[in-house]
């Protein structure tokens, strides 16, 4: 008996002293990661460089990197379930590909897993994905150092520190900065400066408080820049992994951690900056050339002269970059890069012809990323300059249902815009005449919801309202998963100002143009909603908003749908190519909404927020739908017989099958609505090259 008790007792003692003790004051201290590779679990593109620098990502687009301490650490008292205090200090450096644009950021994280399966790069920072974001079963605590402002997660700016619990929408965040002992004003700190930044994250389990401090040097500030009161006990599991995660997106930075210390129930040891591995400085060009013999000196001279001629030649041909162009946000590509990417703007690479110019397919030489390059010629230099200054903000618009602008380039009167390449082309190719493929109802419904959410983001999700002005099937592009993404947003503005400053051009496509636009010339969110209404009907019916060649007479889609609605035979309008396989309730919602959006009176149309709520089924549509009023462009052009020409040419898309010539179907309307009294003058945008 006594013998057995002794063994039990001894075992208990062993249990108390050994594993638990070592867990409770678990301490990590890495001045560089040399020789500790076996204690770190890396995945994604993370690696430890020969000098001991932990590189979480390089500047490849859309990658992620994780580095965790390999063994789990006990974070909670198993008796009372209370999280322990902890403290960590680390030194990181973010080196962006382009000095002013980060991509995306880095986070210190505490997680139940060291692999983080299914996590995504870009705004998800390699931590979570869209399905699980915000779910309490994630058990994730993170402190993010984020250099991109993401609107889905409500980021405050593109240089902030945030505390994230189970989500990437920070529970609390603040612009990056630090306090010094001399000055009580917060000093700002640029996370993506390429310089070493020290960070301290402490959790006090008595006060239930997390604090974050930053510093550009080795002095630990007395005051935190971020304090968040939270009891982490319900967030943590008993055992958790600690480490780092970083990601890149459409823009990229290299994310490095050069030193790290961590301590449970105590203060993390400080890192000595001198002992940390350094980043290689900027590549230095060798200045001294040792020329041994006169013969080689002569050769060098000849080469030098040749080179000088070459340089002069290059300068003559170089792009002239003007002062106003230097401060523009998104990446400025060189003309040479784009020329190379599109194989010299070869006609074979043309994948579309939009209202604004030709679209080429290209492959960026460095990253092998496929892109679409839109080449816009504009005779008005002022218009161009105004527009280019808007690129900065357009480039910052990010939403999964927008075609991302990656960068731009100007050369003389040409503007080149570089976008994500959308492998499946534009939506109209799937709807009208001989579609490439028949989209199922589920696909159509998803596209419609995606486009609506992208447009809601343009209208309300951004610091200023962005009006698309040219919503149509041809401007909805389909990504590899057939999600609908809006293209060409903001572009219409380029054409807003005609050569005569007293006129305003109305840009848009007939059938999608809200009637009030032709009178006022002033686009509004409501005129976008009108265009969306036409799109909704098209997607369900598989027909264009105006079909000039329809028998027995031209067809105005919304009138036709309204007639069927009134007659109680609304399901007759559904695209027969669906073979009757569709969800009737959903189809009715989309059709009803299409009619509501197509109302001639702007006030009668729903807002985008309402449209999205209806589509998501959050709110039921009203029982009674008002007549849209017969839409007939001719009634609105009080003085202009010219307008009639356009009623008969129907609009279509921007993207066609590779190599087929663009046709005159693409008659976007671009008429100048002169101020009030003067008659509408109408001019086809495509320079009259269309035979009529
Ligand atoms: C790394 O792990 C080994 C055993 O796996 C251990 O002996 C060593 O102390 C660890 N080093 C650090 C710095 O944690
Ligand atoms: C970035 O890292 C990945 C994986 O380690 C590698 O394949 C790629 O070539 C690197 N890219 C650059 C630009 O160094
Ligand atoms: C765990 O909680 C129990 C009960 O509150 C307490 O007696 C014990 O000291 C705690 N253990 C540690 C390691 O804090
Ligand atoms: C999202 O992440 C979870 C785990 O965190 C994973 O199980 C799931 O498969 C991921 N979802 C997607 C769509 O990748
Ligand atoms: C959260 O995740 C759990 C497990 O993965 C899942 O069962 C649950 O439905 C998710 N909750 C929400 C709101 O998505
Ligand atoms: C943190 O934010 C998430 C959502 O972003 C929320 O569900 C959670 O309650 C917040 N936690 C705390 C402690 O405020
Ligand atoms: C304190 O910092 C602010 C912001 O950087 C600066 O404008 C101010 O001059 C500083 N004051 C002193 C006394 O150094």
PDB file of C-alpha atoms and ligand atoms in Angstrom, residues 26-30 36 38-39 69, ligand 1:
ATOM      1  CA  UNK A  26       8.657  28.897 -21.070  1.00  0.00           C
ATOM      2  CA  UNK A  27      11.153  31.238 -22.577  1.00  0.00           C
ATOM      3  CA  UNK A  28      12.361  31.755 -26.123  1.00  0.00           C
ATOM      4  CA  UNK A  29      15.177  33.983 -27.145  1.00  0.00           C
ATOM      5  CA  UNK A  30      16.435  34.181 -30.696  1.00  0.00           C
ATOM      6  CA  UNK A  36      17.567  27.098 -34.374  1.00  0.00           C
ATOM      7  CA  UNK A  38      14.973  22.776 -35.914  1.00  0.00           C
ATOM      8  CA  UNK A  39      13.006  24.700 -33.270  1.00  0.00           C
ATOM      9  CA  UNK A  69       8.003  27.887 -32.531  1.00  0.00           C
TER      10      UNK A  69
HETATM   11  C1  LIG B   1      15.706  23.688 -29.583  1.00  0.00           C
HETATM   12  O1  LIG B   1      15.233  22.373 -29.402  1.00  0.00           O
HETATM   13  C2  LIG B   1      16.134  21.526 -28.730  1.00  0.00           C
HETATM   14  C3  LIG B   1      15.543  20.147 -28.650  1.00  0.00           C
HETATM   15  O2  LIG B   1      14.615  19.954 -29.667  1.00  0.00           O
HETATM   16  C4  LIG B   1      16.385  22.049 -27.325  1.00  0.00           C
HETATM   17  O3  LIG B   1      17.342  21.254 -26.695  1.00  0.00           O
HETATM   18  C5  LIG B   1      16.899  23.474 -27.426  1.00  0.00           C
HETATM   19  O4  LIG B   1      17.015  24.029 -26.148  1.00  0.00           O
HETATM   20  C6  LIG B   1      15.937  24.326 -28.230  1.00  0.00           C
HETATM   21  N1  LIG B   1      16.519  25.628 -28.405  1.00  0.00           N
HETATM   22  C7  LIG B   1      15.821  26.716 -28.154  1.00  0.00           C
HETATM   23  C8  LIG B   1      16.549  27.988 -28.376  1.00  0.00           C
HETATM   24  O5  LIG B   1      14.665  26.687 -27.789  1.00  0.00           O
END
